Short mmCIF file of C-alpha atoms in Angstrom, two decimals:
data_model
loop_
_atom_site.label_atom_id
_atom_site.label_comp_id
_atom_site.label_asym_id
_atom_site.label_seq_id
_atom_site.Cartn_x
_atom_site.Cartn_y
_atom_site.Cartn_z
CA MET L 48 5.53 -27.02 30.65
CA LYS L 49 8.77 -25.95 28.98
CA GLU L 50 10.11 -29.48 29.38
CA PHE L 51 7.00 -30.91 27.74
CA ILE L 52 7.24 -28.48 24.82
CA ASN L 53 10.87 -29.47 24.28
CA GLU L 54 9.81 -33.12 24.29
CA VAL L 55 7.28 -32.44 21.51
CA ILE L 56 9.85 -30.49 19.47
CA SER L 57 12.27 -33.40 19.87
CA ALA L 58 9.53 -35.81 18.72
CA ILE L 59 9.03 -33.72 15.57
CA GLU L 60 12.77 -33.78 14.85
CA LEU L 61 12.89 -37.57 15.38
CA HIS L 62 9.91 -38.04 13.01
CA GLU L 63 7.78 -39.48 15.80
CA ILE L 64 5.09 -36.88 15.14
CA LYS L 65 3.29 -37.93 11.97
CA ALA L 66 0.41 -36.78 9.81
CA TYR L 67 -2.37 -39.30 9.33
CA TYR L 68 -5.18 -38.65 6.87
CA GLN L 69 -8.88 -39.35 7.21
CA PRO L 70 -10.57 -39.39 3.80
CA GLN L 71 -13.71 -37.38 3.12
CA TYR L 72 -16.22 -38.71 0.60
CA ASP L 73 -18.84 -37.17 -1.65
CA ALA L 74 -22.13 -37.93 0.08
CA ASN L 75 -23.87 -38.44 -3.27
CA ASN L 76 -21.53 -40.82 -5.10
CA GLY L 77 -19.27 -42.17 -2.35
CA ARG L 78 -16.04 -41.16 -4.06
CA LEU L 79 -12.97 -39.74 -2.32
CA VAL L 80 -12.90 -35.95 -2.74
CA SER L 81 -10.79 -34.59 0.14
CA ALA L 82 -9.18 -35.44 3.47
CA GLU L 83 -8.34 -34.07 6.90
CA ALA L 84 -4.80 -34.18 8.27
CA LEU L 85 -4.69 -35.54 11.83
CA VAL L 86 -1.68 -35.63 14.11
CA ARG L 87 -0.33 -38.84 15.65
CA TRP L 88 2.64 -39.42 17.99
CA GLU L 89 4.36 -42.77 17.46
CA LYS L 90 7.32 -43.40 19.73
CA ALA L 91 10.32 -45.44 18.61
CA ASP L 92 9.21 -48.41 20.74
CA GLY L 93 5.86 -48.52 18.93
CA THR L 94 3.88 -46.77 21.66
CA ILE L 95 1.20 -44.48 20.27
CA ILE L 96 0.26 -41.41 22.27
CA SER L 97 -3.27 -40.20 21.69
CA PRO L 98 -3.59 -36.59 20.47
CA MET L 99 -5.87 -35.98 23.46
CA GLN L 100 -2.86 -36.55 25.71
CA PHE L 101 -0.68 -33.81 24.23
CA VAL L 102 -2.63 -31.46 21.94
CA PRO L 103 -4.82 -29.88 24.70
CA ARG L 104 -1.70 -29.23 26.78
CA LEU L 105 0.01 -27.53 23.86
CA GLU L 106 -3.08 -25.45 23.12
CA LYS L 107 -2.71 -23.71 26.47
CA THR L 108 0.23 -21.79 25.00
CA ASN L 109 1.19 -20.61 21.55
CA ALA L 110 3.56 -23.59 21.36
CA ILE L 111 0.70 -25.34 19.56
CA THR L 112 1.52 -23.18 16.53
CA LEU L 113 4.74 -25.17 16.03
CA LEU L 114 2.72 -28.36 15.69
CA ASP L 115 0.15 -26.69 13.44
CA TRP L 116 2.78 -25.44 11.01
CA PHE L 117 4.43 -28.85 11.00
CA MET L 118 1.09 -30.42 10.02
CA ALA L 119 0.52 -27.74 7.38
CA GLU L 120 3.87 -28.52 5.79
CA GLU L 121 3.17 -32.27 5.88
CA ALA L 122 -0.17 -31.69 4.14
CA CYS L 123 1.50 -29.54 1.45
CA ARG L 124 4.14 -32.20 0.92
CA THR L 125 1.44 -34.86 0.51
CA ILE L 126 -0.56 -32.75 -1.94
CA HIS L 127 2.61 -32.15 -3.95
CA GLU L 128 3.41 -35.88 -4.04
CA LEU L 129 -0.08 -36.68 -5.31
CA GLY L 130 0.46 -34.41 -8.30
CA GLU L 131 -2.47 -34.55 -10.74
CA LYS L 132 -4.29 -36.90 -8.35
CA ALA L 133 -4.23 -34.34 -5.53
CA VAL L 134 -7.36 -33.76 -3.46
CA PRO L 135 -7.93 -30.87 -1.03
CA ILE L 136 -6.52 -31.49 2.44
CA ALA L 137 -7.77 -29.69 5.55
CA VAL L 138 -5.50 -28.74 8.43
CA ASN L 139 -6.65 -27.66 11.89
CA PHE L 140 -5.27 -24.39 13.20
CA SER L 141 -5.62 -23.25 16.80
CA LYS L 142 -6.96 -19.93 18.06
CA TRP L 143 -3.41 -18.62 18.47
CA HIS L 144 -3.06 -18.22 14.71
CA ILE L 145 -5.85 -15.63 14.57
CA LYS L 146 -3.45 -13.28 16.38
CA GLU L 147 -0.65 -14.21 13.99
CA ARG L 148 -0.72 -11.13 11.74
CA ASP L 149 1.50 -12.59 9.01
CA PHE L 150 -0.34 -15.94 9.04
CA ALA L 151 -1.66 -15.62 5.48
CA ARG L 152 1.75 -14.59 4.14
CA LYS L 153 3.49 -17.53 5.83
CA LEU L 154 0.89 -19.96 4.51
CA GLN L 155 1.16 -18.53 1.00
CA SER L 156 4.92 -18.95 1.15
CA LEU L 157 4.51 -22.57 2.24
CA LEU L 158 2.10 -23.28 -0.63
CA PHE L 159 4.55 -21.70 -3.09
CA THR L 160 7.45 -23.78 -1.75
CA TYR L 161 5.58 -27.04 -2.44
CA ASP L 162 3.87 -25.78 -5.61
CA VAL L 163 0.41 -26.33 -4.10
CA LYS L 164 -2.59 -24.59 -5.61
CA PRO L 165 -4.33 -22.58 -2.84
CA GLY L 166 -7.68 -24.21 -3.63
CA LEU L 167 -6.25 -27.56 -2.54
CA PHE L 168 -5.51 -26.34 0.99
CA GLU L 169 -8.26 -25.90 3.57
CA VAL L 170 -7.91 -24.11 6.90
CA GLU L 171 -10.07 -25.48 9.71
CA ILE L 172 -10.68 -23.25 12.69
CA THR L 173 -12.94 -24.30 15.54
CA GLU L 174 -16.15 -22.47 16.28
CA SER L 175 -15.06 -21.82 19.87
CA ALA L 176 -11.77 -20.26 18.73
CA MET L 177 -13.61 -17.79 16.54
CA SER L 178 -15.97 -16.74 19.29
CA GLU L 179 -13.08 -15.87 21.61
CA GLU L 180 -11.75 -13.09 19.39
CA SER L 181 -13.22 -9.74 18.37
CA PHE L 182 -15.05 -9.72 15.08
CA SER L 183 -12.74 -7.15 13.50
CA VAL L 184 -9.65 -9.28 14.20
CA ILE L 185 -11.24 -12.45 12.86
CA LYS L 186 -12.59 -10.63 9.79
CA GLU L 187 -9.16 -9.32 8.84
CA TRP L 188 -7.58 -12.73 9.40
CA ALA L 189 -10.24 -14.56 7.34
CA TYR L 190 -10.19 -12.12 4.42
CA ASN L 191 -6.41 -12.31 4.25
CA LEU L 192 -6.78 -16.08 3.79
CA ALA L 193 -9.51 -15.66 1.20
CA ASP L 194 -7.29 -13.25 -0.72
CA ILE L 195 -4.63 -15.92 -1.24
CA GLY L 196 -7.25 -18.43 -2.38
CA VAL L 197 -7.36 -21.03 0.40
CA LYS L 198 -10.68 -22.41 1.66
CA ILE L 199 -11.94 -21.83 5.20
CA ALA L 200 -13.99 -24.30 7.23
CA ILE L 201 -15.60 -23.75 10.63
CA ASP L 202 -14.88 -26.94 12.53
CA ASP L 203 -17.19 -28.45 15.18
CA PHE L 204 -20.01 -26.16 14.06
CA GLY L 205 -22.85 -26.34 16.57
CA GLU L 206 -20.65 -27.32 19.50
CA GLY L 207 -20.32 -23.73 20.68
CA PHE L 208 -22.38 -20.59 20.41
CA THR L 209 -20.88 -18.69 17.50
CA SER L 210 -22.78 -15.56 16.51
CA LEU L 211 -24.44 -15.96 13.12
CA ARG L 212 -22.58 -12.82 12.15
CA PHE L 213 -19.32 -14.77 12.06
CA VAL L 214 -20.77 -17.06 9.42
CA LYS L 215 -22.80 -14.45 7.53
CA ASP L 216 -20.09 -11.82 7.14
CA LEU L 217 -16.92 -13.92 6.80
CA PRO L 218 -15.59 -15.63 3.63
CA VAL L 219 -16.30 -19.10 5.00
CA ASP L 220 -16.58 -21.99 2.51
CA PHE L 221 -17.54 -24.96 4.71
CA LEU L 222 -19.48 -25.73 7.85
CA LYS L 223 -18.18 -28.89 9.47
CA ILE L 224 -21.06 -30.31 11.49
CA ASP L 225 -20.09 -31.44 14.97
CA LYS L 226 -20.43 -35.20 15.39
CA SER L 227 -22.53 -34.80 18.55
CA PHE L 228 -25.45 -33.90 16.25
CA LEU L 229 -25.39 -37.45 14.87
CA ALA L 230 -25.90 -39.08 18.27
CA ASN L 231 -28.62 -41.72 18.55
CA ASN L 232 -28.46 -42.42 14.80
CA CYS L 233 -30.59 -39.35 14.06
CA GLN L 234 -33.55 -41.05 15.77
CA ASP L 235 -34.29 -38.20 18.19
CA GLU L 236 -36.89 -35.82 16.77
CA ARG L 237 -35.38 -32.66 18.26
CA GLY L 238 -31.94 -33.73 17.09
CA ARG L 239 -33.20 -34.26 13.56
CA GLY L 240 -34.94 -30.91 13.65
CA THR L 241 -31.74 -29.19 14.74
CA LEU L 242 -29.78 -30.83 11.92
CA GLU L 243 -32.43 -29.86 9.39
CA THR L 244 -32.11 -26.26 10.56
CA VAL L 245 -28.30 -26.32 10.22
CA PHE L 246 -28.44 -27.67 6.67
CA PHE L 247 -31.21 -25.23 5.73
CA PHE L 248 -29.06 -22.40 7.10
CA ALA L 249 -25.97 -23.57 5.18
CA ASN L 250 -27.98 -23.95 2.00
CA LYS L 251 -29.33 -20.41 2.20
CA LEU L 252 -25.80 -19.03 2.60
CA ASN L 253 -24.40 -21.22 -0.21
CA LEU L 254 -22.03 -22.96 2.20
CA SER L 255 -20.84 -26.50 1.63
CA THR L 256 -21.31 -28.96 4.50
CA ILE L 257 -19.10 -31.67 5.95
CA ALA L 258 -20.40 -34.20 8.46
CA GLU L 259 -17.81 -35.84 10.70
CA GLY L 260 -18.21 -38.88 12.90
CA VAL L 261 -20.46 -40.78 10.48
CA GLU L 262 -20.52 -44.34 11.78
CA THR L 263 -23.85 -45.91 10.77
CA ASN L 264 -25.87 -46.39 7.61
CA GLU L 265 -28.82 -44.61 9.23
CA GLN L 266 -26.70 -41.50 9.72
CA LEU L 267 -25.49 -41.67 6.12
CA LYS L 268 -29.00 -41.96 4.69
CA PHE L 269 -30.23 -39.04 6.77
CA LEU L 270 -27.30 -36.86 5.69
CA GLN L 271 -27.86 -37.75 2.04
CA ASN L 272 -31.43 -36.60 2.37
CA MET L 273 -30.16 -33.34 3.84
CA ASP L 274 -27.99 -32.78 0.74
CA CYS L 275 -24.81 -32.93 2.83
CA ASP L 276 -21.77 -32.46 0.59
CA ARG L 277 -19.00 -34.45 2.29
CA ILE L 278 -18.98 -37.37 4.69
CA GLN L 279 -16.17 -38.28 7.09
CA GLY L 280 -16.18 -41.12 9.60
CA TYR L 281 -15.51 -44.74 10.50
CA LEU L 282 -18.39 -45.96 8.30
CA PHE L 283 -16.13 -45.15 5.35
CA CYS L 284 -12.57 -45.01 6.54
CA ARG L 285 -10.46 -44.54 9.65
CA PRO L 286 -7.45 -42.19 9.72
CA MET L 287 -4.57 -43.83 7.85
CA LYS L 288 -0.85 -43.48 7.41
CA LYS L 289 0.40 -41.24 4.65
CA GLU L 290 1.61 -44.08 2.45
CA ASP L 291 -1.78 -45.78 2.62
CA PHE L 292 -3.58 -42.53 1.84
CA LEU L 293 -1.36 -41.92 -1.20
CA VAL L 294 -2.35 -45.30 -2.60
CA LEU L 295 -6.05 -44.71 -1.87
CA ALA L 296 -6.03 -41.27 -3.49
CA MET L 297 -4.30 -42.61 -6.57
CA ILE L 298 -6.96 -45.26 -7.23
CA ASP L 299 -10.11 -43.61 -5.85
CA GLN L 300 -10.15 -40.16 -7.36
CA VAL L 301 -12.62 -38.08 -9.34
CA PRO L 302 -11.98 -34.77 -11.09
CA THR L 303 -12.34 -31.77 -8.80
CA VAL L 304 -15.73 -30.25 -9.56
CA GLU L 305 -17.19 -27.20 -7.90
CA SER L 306 -20.36 -28.38 -6.16
CA ASP L 307 -22.34 -25.16 -6.12
CA ASN L 308 -25.63 -26.80 -7.06
CA TYR L 309 -28.05 -27.13 -4.19
CA LEU L 310 -31.65 -28.24 -3.99
CA GLN L 311 -33.15 -24.76 -3.76
CA ARG L 312 -35.84 -24.43 -1.13
CA GLN L 313 -38.32 -21.61 -1.58
CA GLY L 314 -40.04 -19.46 1.02
CA THR L 315 -39.16 -18.56 4.57
CA PHE L 316 -38.87 -20.74 7.62
CA SER L 317 -42.21 -19.41 8.85
CA SER L 318 -44.10 -20.51 5.75
CA HIS L 319 -42.20 -23.81 5.74
CA SER L 320 -43.24 -24.44 9.34
CA LEU L 321 -46.87 -23.53 8.69
CA LEU L 322 -47.06 -25.81 5.69
CA LEU L 323 -45.55 -28.72 7.60
CA ARG L 324 -47.92 -28.12 10.51
CA ALA L 325 -50.91 -28.29 8.17
CA ILE L 326 -49.63 -31.53 6.65
CA LYS L 327 -49.06 -33.02 10.11
CA ASP L 328 -52.65 -32.22 11.06
CA GLU L 329 -53.89 -34.12 8.02
CA TYR L 330 -51.49 -37.06 7.93
CA GLN L 331 -50.18 -39.26 10.73
CA LEU L 332 -46.99 -40.18 8.82
CA VAL L 333 -44.87 -38.05 6.46
CA ILE L 334 -41.72 -39.48 4.85
CA TYR L 335 -39.14 -37.91 2.55
CA GLY L 336 -37.08 -40.23 0.39
CA ASN L 337 -34.61 -40.51 -2.48
CA LEU L 338 -35.53 -43.52 -4.62
CA TYR L 339 -32.21 -43.70 -6.47
CA LYS L 340 -30.19 -43.51 -3.26
CA ASN L 341 -32.58 -45.93 -1.53
CA SER L 342 -32.74 -43.63 1.49
CA TYR L 343 -35.44 -41.96 3.56
CA TYR L 344 -36.12 -40.14 6.77
CA VAL L 345 -39.33 -39.60 8.68
CA MET L 346 -40.38 -35.95 8.74
CA HIS L 347 -43.34 -36.64 11.01
CA ALA L 348 -44.77 -39.69 12.78
CA ASP L 349 -47.76 -39.41 15.08
CA ASP L 350 -47.36 -41.37 18.33
CA SER L 351 -50.66 -43.14 17.67
CA LEU L 352 -49.34 -44.69 14.45
CA GLU L 353 -47.00 -47.61 14.91
CA PHE L 354 -43.82 -47.38 12.81
CA ASP L 355 -41.62 -50.49 12.95
CA ALA L 356 -38.68 -49.19 10.88
CA PRO L 357 -35.90 -46.76 11.89
CA THR L 358 -36.82 -43.12 11.42
CA ALA L 359 -33.94 -42.78 8.93
CA GLY L 360 -32.59 -45.55 6.79
CA ILE L 361 -33.05 -47.71 3.70
CA ILE L 362 -36.34 -47.56 1.78
CA ASP L 363 -36.27 -51.29 0.93
CA ASP L 364 -36.01 -52.18 4.61
CA MET L 365 -38.88 -49.85 5.48
CA THR L 366 -40.98 -51.42 2.68
CA ALA L 367 -40.31 -54.92 4.01
CA ALA L 368 -41.47 -53.87 7.49
CA SER L 369 -44.61 -52.26 6.06
CA ILE L 370 -45.48 -55.33 3.98
CA GLU L 371 -45.25 -57.47 7.11
CA ARG L 372 -47.98 -55.33 8.70
CA CYS L 373 -50.39 -56.00 5.82
CA THR L 374 -53.27 -58.28 6.85
CA THR L 375 -53.47 -60.66 3.85
CA GLU L 376 -51.27 -62.01 1.10
CA GLN L 377 -53.33 -60.04 -1.40
CA GLU L 378 -52.75 -56.83 0.55
CA LYS L 379 -49.01 -57.57 0.69
CA LYS L 380 -48.91 -58.10 -3.06
CA HIS L 381 -50.89 -54.91 -3.60
CA TYR L 382 -48.44 -52.94 -1.44
CA ASP L 383 -45.43 -54.34 -3.31
CA GLU L 384 -46.95 -53.60 -6.72
CA LEU L 385 -47.78 -50.00 -5.85
CA LEU L 386 -45.49 -48.68 -3.11
CA SER L 387 -42.19 -50.56 -3.33
CA ARG L 388 -39.20 -48.52 -4.48
CA THR L 389 -38.96 -50.40 -7.79
CA SER L 390 -42.67 -49.88 -8.49
CA LEU L 391 -42.42 -46.16 -7.71
CA ILE L 392 -39.44 -45.72 -10.05
CA ARG L 393 -41.38 -47.47 -12.80
CA ALA L 394 -44.40 -45.28 -12.15
CA PHE L 395 -42.27 -42.14 -12.42
CA CYS L 396 -40.69 -43.39 -15.67
CA ARG L 397 -44.22 -43.89 -17.05
CA GLY L 398 -44.85 -40.20 -16.40
CA GLU L 399 -46.79 -40.56 -13.14
CA ASN L 400 -46.04 -38.07 -10.38
CA ARG L 401 -48.59 -39.34 -7.87
CA VAL L 402 -49.35 -42.83 -6.58
CA GLU L 403 -52.17 -43.60 -4.14
CA ALA L 404 -53.03 -46.81 -2.30
CA LYS L 405 -55.55 -47.88 0.35
CA LEU L 406 -54.36 -50.81 2.43
CA GLU L 407 -55.31 -52.65 5.62
CA GLN L 408 -52.51 -52.98 8.14
CA LYS L 409 -52.04 -54.17 11.70
CA ILE L 410 -51.42 -51.15 13.91
CA ASN L 411 -51.09 -51.33 17.69
CA GLY L 412 -52.72 -54.75 17.74
CA SER L 413 -55.75 -53.84 15.64
CA VAL L 414 -56.53 -53.74 11.93
CA GLU L 415 -56.83 -50.27 10.39
CA LYS L 416 -57.18 -49.00 6.85
CA LEU L 417 -54.62 -46.45 5.71
CA SER L 418 -54.61 -44.17 2.71
CA THR L 419 -51.10 -43.50 1.40
CA VAL L 420 -50.23 -40.89 -1.21
CA ILE L 421 -46.76 -40.74 -2.77
CA HIS L 422 -45.70 -37.63 -4.68
CA LEU L 423 -42.80 -38.19 -7.10
CA MET L 424 -40.47 -35.57 -8.54
CA LYS L 425 -37.05 -35.32 -10.18
CA HIS L 426 -34.22 -33.64 -8.35
CA PRO L 427 -33.64 -30.31 -10.14
CA TYR L 428 -29.88 -30.82 -10.49
CA ARG L 429 -29.31 -34.59 -10.50
CA ASP L 430 -30.97 -37.69 -11.92
CA ASP L 431 -32.32 -38.66 -8.49
CA ILE L 432 -36.05 -39.31 -8.06
CA LEU L 433 -37.39 -37.78 -4.85
CA MET L 434 -40.56 -38.77 -3.03
CA ILE L 435 -42.83 -37.42 -0.34
CA GLY L 436 -45.04 -40.09 1.18
CA MET L 437 -48.01 -39.27 3.39
CA SER L 438 -50.26 -41.75 5.20
CA ARG L 439 -53.45 -41.22 7.21
CA ARG L 440 -56.18 -43.33 8.73
CA ILE L 441 -59.43 -43.67 6.79
#
């Protein structure tokens, strides 16, 4: 093990260990707002060693702290080089740092050396690392970081079994949602329900959310509907070399704005569940959508009602699939004039907050008449137009 550690130290000295950066984007406007620093090992002959081949080995001992501090310094150097165009950069720190009593002081000194504002540096600590230490130790460590002004994110949230106390009583700023939650493109009902619960929980505690591993448009649309704050994943950008990230940050930057505005949800989970249950009993299909973002997700779909579109995705695509189920050209025209996204936006601009239509459609091989009611409302903090659509058999 000692020989391996010396090899890593040598790689750092030879500049083979490098910091790559994966951009994070505002889920609402798609602009670059932050990034995560990720380690890469590039040997002189061009061979690239995956982090999975050396990071887990280092994490078995406190030797990983050498790599973590190297990455922290690289992130500070990058933030400094960006100057006025700087965006916050997150750095992963292992569980060993929680026992490092002067951790906050060392980090503060590093920030001072590179003239980095504390708010531009984010400390990521994994959920599992937090659960391995006593609450008192973690609390002291976290509050020391908060005192110097850096942000704290719980990485891989949902992968482990962290006590809610760790989130409730610590000065945490971000929950980084584990990418396993986005499996199956958010098509699994229990998976969607779990995600909804996580975002509801974060919202109630005024925590910002970051979703990693976003790879499909369906995942993006679902996360937008959940009011997720930041998006990170291959759908937007892969990790890139420092020089490429510097160029990207220089041309794709927006002013840093505190995003403390959330769509406030009233009531408790019990009343929310009872209300949804009553709606499900009345309607076979319930859809939530954002007309401006052209996104939707299915809150409820009865098995007896055929639904040919993905359960999270683009409203225009869902409309096209629904029009195809209409029985006549007249019915198709009627659907388009009343229930298409463009028609609903126009209705809202005319002052209407409710649209109703009765249409014949082909469902499970037979023709049935459906009554669809669309409720329209403005987002309380943005210009977005939100919709709740409910359909039932007549």
